[in-house]
PDB file of C-alpha atoms in Angstrom:
ATOM      1  CA  UNK A   8      36.820  -5.527 -28.645  1.00 38.00           C
ATOM      2  CA  UNK A   9      33.336  -5.697 -30.149  1.00 48.00           C
ATOM      3  CA  UNK A  10      31.817  -6.926 -26.887  1.00 54.00           C
ATOM      4  CA  UNK A  11      33.366  -3.980 -25.067  1.00 65.00           C
ATOM      5  CA  UNK A  12      31.339  -1.608 -27.204  1.00 84.00           C
ATOM      6  CA  UNK A  13      27.993  -3.261 -26.432  1.00 94.00           C
ATOM      7  CA  UNK A  14      25.914  -1.654 -23.688  1.00 97.00           C
ATOM      8  CA  UNK A  15      22.308  -2.055 -22.628  1.00 97.00           C
ATOM      9  CA  UNK A  16      19.814  -0.223 -20.437  1.00 98.00           C
ATOM     10  CA  UNK A  17      16.409  -1.855 -20.236  1.00 97.00           C
ATOM     11  CA  UNK A  18      15.166  -2.560 -23.787  1.00 98.00           C
ATOM     12  CA  UNK A  19      17.672  -0.135 -25.351  1.00 98.00           C
ATOM     13  CA  UNK A  20      21.148  -1.159 -26.493  1.00 98.00           C
ATOM     14  CA  UNK A  21      24.130  -0.070 -28.548  1.00 98.00           C
ATOM     15  CA  UNK A  22      26.634  -2.358 -30.257  1.00 98.00           C
ATOM     16  CA  UNK A  23      29.297  -2.195 -32.924  1.00 97.00           C
ATOM     17  CA  UNK A  24      27.898  -2.166 -36.452  1.00 97.00           C
ATOM     18  CA  UNK A  25      28.272  -5.404 -38.467  1.00 96.00           C
ATOM     19  CA  UNK A  26      28.379  -6.016 -42.231  1.00 96.00           C
ATOM     20  CA  UNK A  27      25.157  -8.016 -41.991  1.00 95.00           C
ATOM     21  CA  UNK A  28      23.347  -4.901 -40.701  1.00 96.00           C
ATOM     22  CA  UNK A  29      23.542  -3.391 -44.192  1.00 94.00           C
ATOM     23  CA  UNK A  30      20.188  -4.630 -45.490  1.00 94.00           C
ATOM     24  CA  UNK A  31      18.247  -3.609 -42.366  1.00 95.00           C
ATOM     25  CA  UNK A  32      19.873  -0.179 -42.134  1.00 93.00           C
ATOM     26  CA  UNK A  33      19.395   0.495 -45.841  1.00 91.00           C
ATOM     27  CA  UNK A  34      15.712  -0.408 -45.529  1.00 90.00           C
ATOM     28  CA  UNK A  35      15.314   1.977 -42.583  1.00 89.00           C
ATOM     29  CA  UNK A  36      17.092   4.793 -44.432  1.00 86.00           C
ATOM     30  CA  UNK A  37      14.981   4.365 -47.568  1.00 85.00           C
ATOM     31  CA  UNK A  38      11.650   4.125 -45.734  1.00 86.00           C
ATOM     32  CA  UNK A  39      12.471   7.158 -43.559  1.00 80.00           C
ATOM     33  CA  UNK A  40      13.583   9.551 -46.310  1.00 75.00           C
ATOM     34  CA  UNK A  41      11.191  12.413 -45.508  1.00 76.00           C
ATOM     35  CA  UNK A  42      11.872  11.992 -41.758  1.00 80.00           C
ATOM     36  CA  UNK A  43      15.665  11.981 -42.046  1.00 74.00           C
ATOM     37  CA  UNK A  44      16.473  14.174 -45.066  1.00 75.00           C
ATOM     38  CA  UNK A  45      16.318  17.568 -43.258  1.00 73.00           C
ATOM     39  CA  UNK A  46      19.044  16.409 -40.844  1.00 74.00           C
ATOM     40  CA  UNK A  47      21.313  14.330 -43.077  1.00 78.00           C
ATOM     41  CA  UNK A  48      24.807  15.389 -44.049  1.00 78.00           C
ATOM     42  CA  UNK A  49      25.212  16.011 -47.767  1.00 75.00           C
ATOM     43  CA  UNK A  50      28.171  16.560 -50.062  1.00 79.00           C
ATOM     44  CA  UNK A  51      28.580  20.019 -51.634  1.00 84.00           C
ATOM     45  CA  UNK A  52      30.489  18.368 -54.496  1.00 79.00           C
ATOM     46  CA  UNK A  53      27.957  15.714 -55.435  1.00 67.00           C
ATOM     47  CA  UNK A  54      25.477  13.070 -54.331  1.00 66.00           C
ATOM     48  CA  UNK A  55      25.903  10.996 -51.169  1.00 63.00           C
ATOM     49  CA  UNK A  56      25.653   7.229 -51.661  1.00 65.00           C
ATOM     50  CA  UNK A  57      22.999   5.313 -49.726  1.00 69.00           C
ATOM     51  CA  UNK A  58      24.843   2.018 -50.295  1.00 83.00           C
ATOM     52  CA  UNK A  59      25.058   0.745 -46.732  1.00 89.00           C
ATOM     53  CA  UNK A  60      27.383  -2.133 -47.586  1.00 93.00           C
ATOM     54  CA  UNK A  61      29.983   0.368 -48.780  1.00 92.00           C
ATOM     55  CA  UNK A  62      29.261   2.727 -45.871  1.00 91.00           C
ATOM     56  CA  UNK A  63      29.702  -0.026 -43.282  1.00 95.00           C
ATOM     57  CA  UNK A  64      33.003  -1.143 -44.829  1.00 95.00           C
ATOM     58  CA  UNK A  65      34.235   2.452 -44.642  1.00 94.00           C
ATOM     59  CA  UNK A  66      33.022   2.890 -41.050  1.00 95.00           C
ATOM     60  CA  UNK A  67      34.658  -0.345 -39.917  1.00 96.00           C
ATOM     61  CA  UNK A  68      37.918   0.710 -41.557  1.00 97.00           C
ATOM     62  CA  UNK A  69      37.739   3.982 -39.611  1.00 96.00           C
ATOM     63  CA  UNK A  70      37.120   1.907 -36.474  1.00 97.00           C
ATOM     64  CA  UNK A  71      40.150  -0.253 -37.248  1.00 97.00           C
ATOM     65  CA  UNK A  72      42.203   2.917 -37.755  1.00 97.00           C
ATOM     66  CA  UNK A  73      41.028   4.313 -34.397  1.00 96.00           C
ATOM     67  CA  UNK A  74      39.225   7.249 -36.017  1.00 97.00           C
ATOM     68  CA  UNK A  75      35.686   6.346 -35.011  1.00 97.00           C
ATOM     69  CA  UNK A  76      33.303   3.850 -33.409  1.00 98.00           C
ATOM     70  CA  UNK A  77      30.227   3.026 -35.555  1.00 97.00           C
ATOM     71  CA  UNK A  78      27.335   1.769 -33.460  1.00 98.00           C
ATOM     72  CA  UNK A  79      23.842   0.441 -34.048  1.00 98.00           C
ATOM     73  CA  UNK A  80      21.005   1.516 -31.745  1.00 98.00           C
ATOM     74  CA  UNK A  81      18.514  -1.207 -30.858  1.00 98.00           C
ATOM     75  CA  UNK A  82      15.160  -1.381 -29.105  1.00 98.00           C
ATOM     76  CA  UNK A  83      14.011  -4.803 -27.889  1.00 97.00           C
ATOM     77  CA  UNK A  84      16.513  -6.353 -30.296  1.00 96.00           C
ATOM     78  CA  UNK A  85      15.307  -4.419 -33.331  1.00 96.00           C
ATOM     79  CA  UNK A  86      17.589  -2.027 -35.198  1.00 96.00           C
ATOM     80  CA  UNK A  87      16.295   1.484 -34.473  1.00 96.00           C
ATOM     81  CA  UNK A  88      19.067   3.627 -35.981  1.00 94.00           C
ATOM     82  CA  UNK A  89      22.752   4.441 -35.984  1.00 95.00           C
ATOM     83  CA  UNK A  90      25.091   6.334 -33.676  1.00 97.00           C
ATOM     84  CA  UNK A  91      28.573   7.183 -34.879  1.00 97.00           C
ATOM     85  CA  UNK A  92      31.446   8.380 -32.740  1.00 98.00           C
ATOM     86  CA  UNK A  93      33.616  10.151 -35.290  1.00 96.00           C
ATOM     87  CA  UNK A  94      36.590  12.448 -35.553  1.00 96.00           C
ATOM     88  CA  UNK A  95      38.453  10.807 -32.665  1.00 98.00           C
ATOM     89  CA  UNK A  96      41.499  12.949 -31.882  1.00 97.00           C
ATOM     90  CA  UNK A  97      44.181  11.574 -29.593  1.00 97.00           C
ATOM     91  CA  UNK A  98      47.145  13.164 -27.873  1.00 97.00           C
ATOM     92  CA  UNK A  99      46.520  16.579 -26.356  1.00 97.00           C
ATOM     93  CA  UNK A 100      42.804  16.582 -27.343  1.00 96.00           C
ATOM     94  CA  UNK A 101      41.393  13.109 -26.588  1.00 98.00           C
ATOM     95  CA  UNK A 102      38.047  14.168 -28.048  1.00 98.00           C
ATOM     96  CA  UNK A 103      35.372  13.018 -30.465  1.00 98.00           C
ATOM     97  CA  UNK A 104      31.977  13.972 -31.867  1.00 97.00           C
ATOM     98  CA  UNK A 105      28.688  12.056 -31.783  1.00 97.00           C
ATOM     99  CA  UNK A 106      26.194  11.914 -34.640  1.00 95.00           C
ATOM    100  CA  UNK A 107      23.060   9.781 -34.892  1.00 94.00           C
ATOM    101  CA  UNK A 108      19.764   9.043 -36.590  1.00 93.00           C
ATOM    102  CA  UNK A 109      16.732   7.097 -35.413  1.00 93.00           C
ATOM    103  CA  UNK A 110      13.829   5.703 -37.450  1.00 93.00           C
ATOM    104  CA  UNK A 111      10.543   7.564 -37.120  1.00 92.00           C
ATOM    105  CA  UNK A 112       8.709   4.482 -35.820  1.00 93.00           C
ATOM    106  CA  UNK A 113      11.064   4.387 -32.829  1.00 94.00           C
ATOM    107  CA  UNK A 114      10.803   8.097 -32.006  1.00 92.00           C
ATOM    108  CA  UNK A 115       9.589   9.034 -28.529  1.00 92.00           C
ATOM    109  CA  UNK A 116      10.820   5.856 -26.798  1.00 96.00           C
ATOM    110  CA  UNK A 117      13.859   7.470 -25.173  1.00 96.00           C
ATOM    111  CA  UNK A 118      16.222   5.583 -27.471  1.00 97.00           C
ATOM    112  CA  UNK A 119      18.398   8.491 -28.586  1.00 97.00           C
ATOM    113  CA  UNK A 120      19.198  10.059 -25.178  1.00 98.00           C
ATOM    114  CA  UNK A 121      19.816   6.617 -23.669  1.00 98.00           C
ATOM    115  CA  UNK A 122      22.158   5.613 -26.510  1.00 98.00           C
ATOM    116  CA  UNK A 123      23.980   8.956 -26.492  1.00 98.00           C
ATOM    117  CA  UNK A 124      24.496   8.581 -22.741  1.00 98.00           C
ATOM    118  CA  UNK A 125      25.776   5.007 -23.079  1.00 98.00           C
ATOM    119  CA  UNK A 126      28.051   5.920 -26.001  1.00 98.00           C
ATOM    120  CA  UNK A 127      29.509   8.884 -24.100  1.00 98.00           C
ATOM    121  CA  UNK A 128      30.138   6.698 -21.057  1.00 98.00           C
ATOM    122  CA  UNK A 129      31.790   4.115 -23.312  1.00 97.00           C
ATOM    123  CA  UNK A 130      34.075   6.758 -24.803  1.00 97.00           C
ATOM    124  CA  UNK A 131      35.098   8.080 -21.391  1.00 98.00           C
ATOM    125  CA  UNK A 132      35.448   4.709 -19.654  1.00 97.00           C
ATOM    126  CA  UNK A 133      36.691   2.369 -22.402  1.00 96.00           C
ATOM    127  CA  UNK A 134      38.403   4.633 -24.917  1.00 96.00           C
ATOM    128  CA  UNK A 135      39.835   7.050 -22.366  1.00 97.00           C
ATOM    129  CA  UNK A 136      38.531  10.126 -24.182  1.00 98.00           C
ATOM    130  CA  UNK A 137      38.248  13.417 -22.319  1.00 98.00           C
ATOM    131  CA  UNK A 138      35.669  15.408 -24.306  1.00 98.00           C
ATOM    132  CA  UNK A 139      32.555  14.511 -26.304  1.00 98.00           C
ATOM    133  CA  UNK A 140      30.776  16.973 -28.578  1.00 98.00           C
ATOM    134  CA  UNK A 141      27.389  17.032 -30.302  1.00 98.00           C
ATOM    135  CA  UNK A 142      26.535  19.651 -32.938  1.00 96.00           C
ATOM    136  CA  UNK A 143      22.846  20.278 -33.669  1.00 95.00           C
ATOM    137  CA  UNK A 144      20.941  22.424 -36.150  1.00 93.00           C
ATOM    138  CA  UNK A 145      18.929  25.163 -34.397  1.00 93.00           C
ATOM    139  CA  UNK A 146      15.765  23.831 -36.078  1.00 92.00           C
ATOM    140  CA  UNK A 147      16.204  20.288 -34.738  1.00 91.00           C
ATOM    141  CA  UNK A 148      14.037  20.436 -31.633  1.00 92.00           C
ATOM    142  CA  UNK A 149      14.166  16.671 -31.017  1.00 92.00           C
ATOM    143  CA  UNK A 150      17.974  16.623 -30.875  1.00 93.00           C
ATOM    144  CA  UNK A 151      18.054  19.758 -28.738  1.00 96.00           C
ATOM    145  CA  UNK A 152      15.883  17.913 -26.216  1.00 96.00           C
ATOM    146  CA  UNK A 153      18.487  15.120 -26.102  1.00 97.00           C
ATOM    147  CA  UNK A 154      21.313  17.389 -24.950  1.00 98.00           C
ATOM    148  CA  UNK A 155      18.968  19.214 -22.573  1.00 97.00           C
ATOM    149  CA  UNK A 156      17.967  15.935 -20.910  1.00 97.00           C
ATOM    150  CA  UNK A 157      21.553  14.717 -20.586  1.00 98.00           C
ATOM    151  CA  UNK A 158      23.004  18.010 -19.373  1.00 98.00           C
ATOM    152  CA  UNK A 159      25.432  18.613 -22.225  1.00 98.00           C
ATOM    153  CA  UNK A 160      26.879  22.114 -21.894  1.00 98.00           C
ATOM    154  CA  UNK A 161      26.204  24.709 -24.603  1.00 98.00           C
ATOM    155  CA  UNK A 162      29.483  25.939 -26.095  1.00 97.00           C
ATOM    156  CA  UNK A 163      28.548  28.199 -28.979  1.00 96.00           C
ATOM    157  CA  UNK A 164      27.071  28.864 -32.402  1.00 95.00           C
ATOM    158  CA  UNK A 165      28.987  27.570 -35.413  1.00 94.00           C
ATOM    159  CA  UNK A 166      28.074  29.453 -38.567  1.00 94.00           C
ATOM    160  CA  UNK A 167      27.499  27.434 -41.751  1.00 92.00           C
ATOM    161  CA  UNK A 168      29.289  24.540 -40.085  1.00 90.00           C
ATOM    162  CA  UNK A 169      28.112  21.327 -41.807  1.00 87.00           C
ATOM    163  CA  UNK A 170      26.594  20.709 -45.237  1.00 90.00           C
ATOM    164  CA  UNK A 171      23.115  19.376 -44.429  1.00 86.00           C
ATOM    165  CA  UNK A 172      20.171  18.813 -46.761  1.00 83.00           C
ATOM    166  CA  UNK A 173      21.880  20.614 -49.636  1.00 85.00           C
ATOM    167  CA  UNK A 174      23.373  23.705 -47.986  1.00 90.00           C
ATOM    168  CA  UNK A 175      25.805  24.865 -45.303  1.00 94.00           C
ATOM    169  CA  UNK A 176      23.867  25.026 -42.031  1.00 92.00           C
ATOM    170  CA  UNK A 177      24.420  26.754 -38.708  1.00 93.00           C
ATOM    171  CA  UNK A 178      24.864  24.432 -35.731  1.00 95.00           C
ATOM    172  CA  UNK A 179      24.836  24.761 -31.973  1.00 97.00           C
ATOM    173  CA  UNK A 180      27.760  23.004 -30.253  1.00 97.00           C
ATOM    174  CA  UNK A 181      27.322  21.118 -26.966  1.00 98.00           C
ATOM    175  CA  UNK A 182      29.932  19.134 -25.042  1.00 98.00           C
ATOM    176  CA  UNK A 183      30.814  17.193 -21.918  1.00 98.00           C
ATOM    177  CA  UNK A 184      34.218  16.486 -20.439  1.00 98.00           C
ATOM    178  CA  UNK A 185      34.925  13.489 -18.251  1.00 98.00           C
ATOM    179  CA  UNK A 186      35.182  15.616 -15.086  1.00 98.00           C
ATOM    180  CA  UNK A 187      31.580  16.777 -15.628  1.00 97.00           C
ATOM    181  CA  UNK A 188      30.199  13.273 -15.126  1.00 98.00           C
ATOM    182  CA  UNK A 189      32.229  11.240 -12.589  1.00 97.00           C
ATOM    183  CA  UNK A 190      29.174   9.043 -11.988  1.00 97.00           C
ATOM    184  CA  UNK A 191      28.571   8.534 -15.730  1.00 98.00           C
ATOM    185  CA  UNK A 192      26.167  10.289 -18.091  1.00 98.00           C
ATOM    186  CA  UNK A 193      23.541   7.547 -17.980  1.00 98.00           C
ATOM    187  CA  UNK A 194      23.608   7.200 -14.194  1.00 98.00           C
ATOM    188  CA  UNK A 195      23.414  10.968 -13.713  1.00 98.00           C
ATOM    189  CA  UNK A 196      20.411  11.258 -16.033  1.00 98.00           C
ATOM    190  CA  UNK A 197      18.546   8.259 -14.615  1.00 97.00           C
ATOM    191  CA  UNK A 198      19.107   9.607 -11.094  1.00 98.00           C
ATOM    192  CA  UNK A 199      17.687  12.995 -12.115  1.00 97.00           C
ATOM    193  CA  UNK A 200      20.940  14.817 -11.445  1.00 97.00           C
ATOM    194  CA  UNK A 201      21.626  16.206 -14.945  1.00 98.00           C
ATOM    195  CA  UNK A 202      21.763  20.035 -14.756  1.00 97.00           C
ATOM    196  CA  UNK A 203      18.600  21.458 -16.245  1.00 93.00           C
ATOM    197  CA  UNK A 204      20.161  24.637 -17.601  1.00 95.00           C
ATOM    198  CA  UNK A 205      23.497  23.440 -19.028  1.00 97.00           C
ATOM    199  CA  UNK A 206      22.203  23.361 -22.612  1.00 97.00           C
ATOM    200  CA  UNK A 207      20.441  26.748 -22.448  1.00 96.00           C
ATOM    201  CA  UNK A 208      21.246  28.818 -25.533  1.00 95.00           C
ATOM    202  CA  UNK A 209      21.926  32.500 -24.829  1.00 94.00           C
ATOM    203  CA  UNK A 210      19.485  35.014 -26.368  1.00 92.00           C
ATOM    204  CA  UNK A 211      22.185  36.507 -28.597  1.00 90.00           C
ATOM    205  CA  UNK A 212      22.777  33.182 -30.316  1.00 90.00           C
ATOM    206  CA  UNK A 213      19.071  32.385 -30.569  1.00 84.00           C
ATOM    207  CA  UNK A 214      18.369  35.744 -32.151  1.00 58.00           C
ATOM    208  CA  UNK A 215      21.154  35.384 -34.704  1.00 50.00           C
ATOM    209  CA  UNK A 216      20.330  31.834 -35.735  1.00 45.00           C
TER     210      UNK A 216
END
C-alpha cells in the first residue's frame, strides 16, 4: 500500500511518511520556526507538541484507521516538507482535506503545487474520493497562488475556522471534485488547461476578511 502512495514528477515526489523521517522533519520544523509559525495550527487549550516521533505514530495510526494519508514532500530526494490528507469521510461524502508545509529553503521551486496536484490525483484515483478541499488564511499569499495555479474552485469564507498561531482565524475554502479533472489535476496544470479564474475570491468576501 505504501508504494501506491508514492508519486513523482521530475525532481518532486510524495510518499507515505515513515518513522525514520522523524529526525529530519523535526530539524526542518525547528529551523523554520519564524517561516512556519504564522500558518501552523495551534491548540486553544494548550501547547502543541513538536515531537515528530509521537506525531508520526499518531499520523500512521490515522492512516491505518483510514482517516488520513500522511505524506512527505521531497525534492531531488531531500525532504522538503509534509502534506497531510486528513478528515477522510466515506459513505455519502467521500471527501477529505489537504494541509501542508514546506521548508523556506525549498520555497519557489514549484514543490507545493506539484505535490498538491499529485496528492489530489492519488485521492481520486487510488482512494476513490470524490471531493478534495483546501482551506487557506486570507493572508497566506503563497498558498493562495497554489490553488490559483491548480484551478481549485473558491467555495466561500469560513469565519474563525481554525486555530492558527494562537487565535481563531478566517479561512477561504477551495475544492475540486473528481468530475472537474477527468484528465487529472497534475496533467491539467502541466498542459496549461487549469481555469485561471476558478479560485477568484468575490469582492464581498475580500472586503470582509
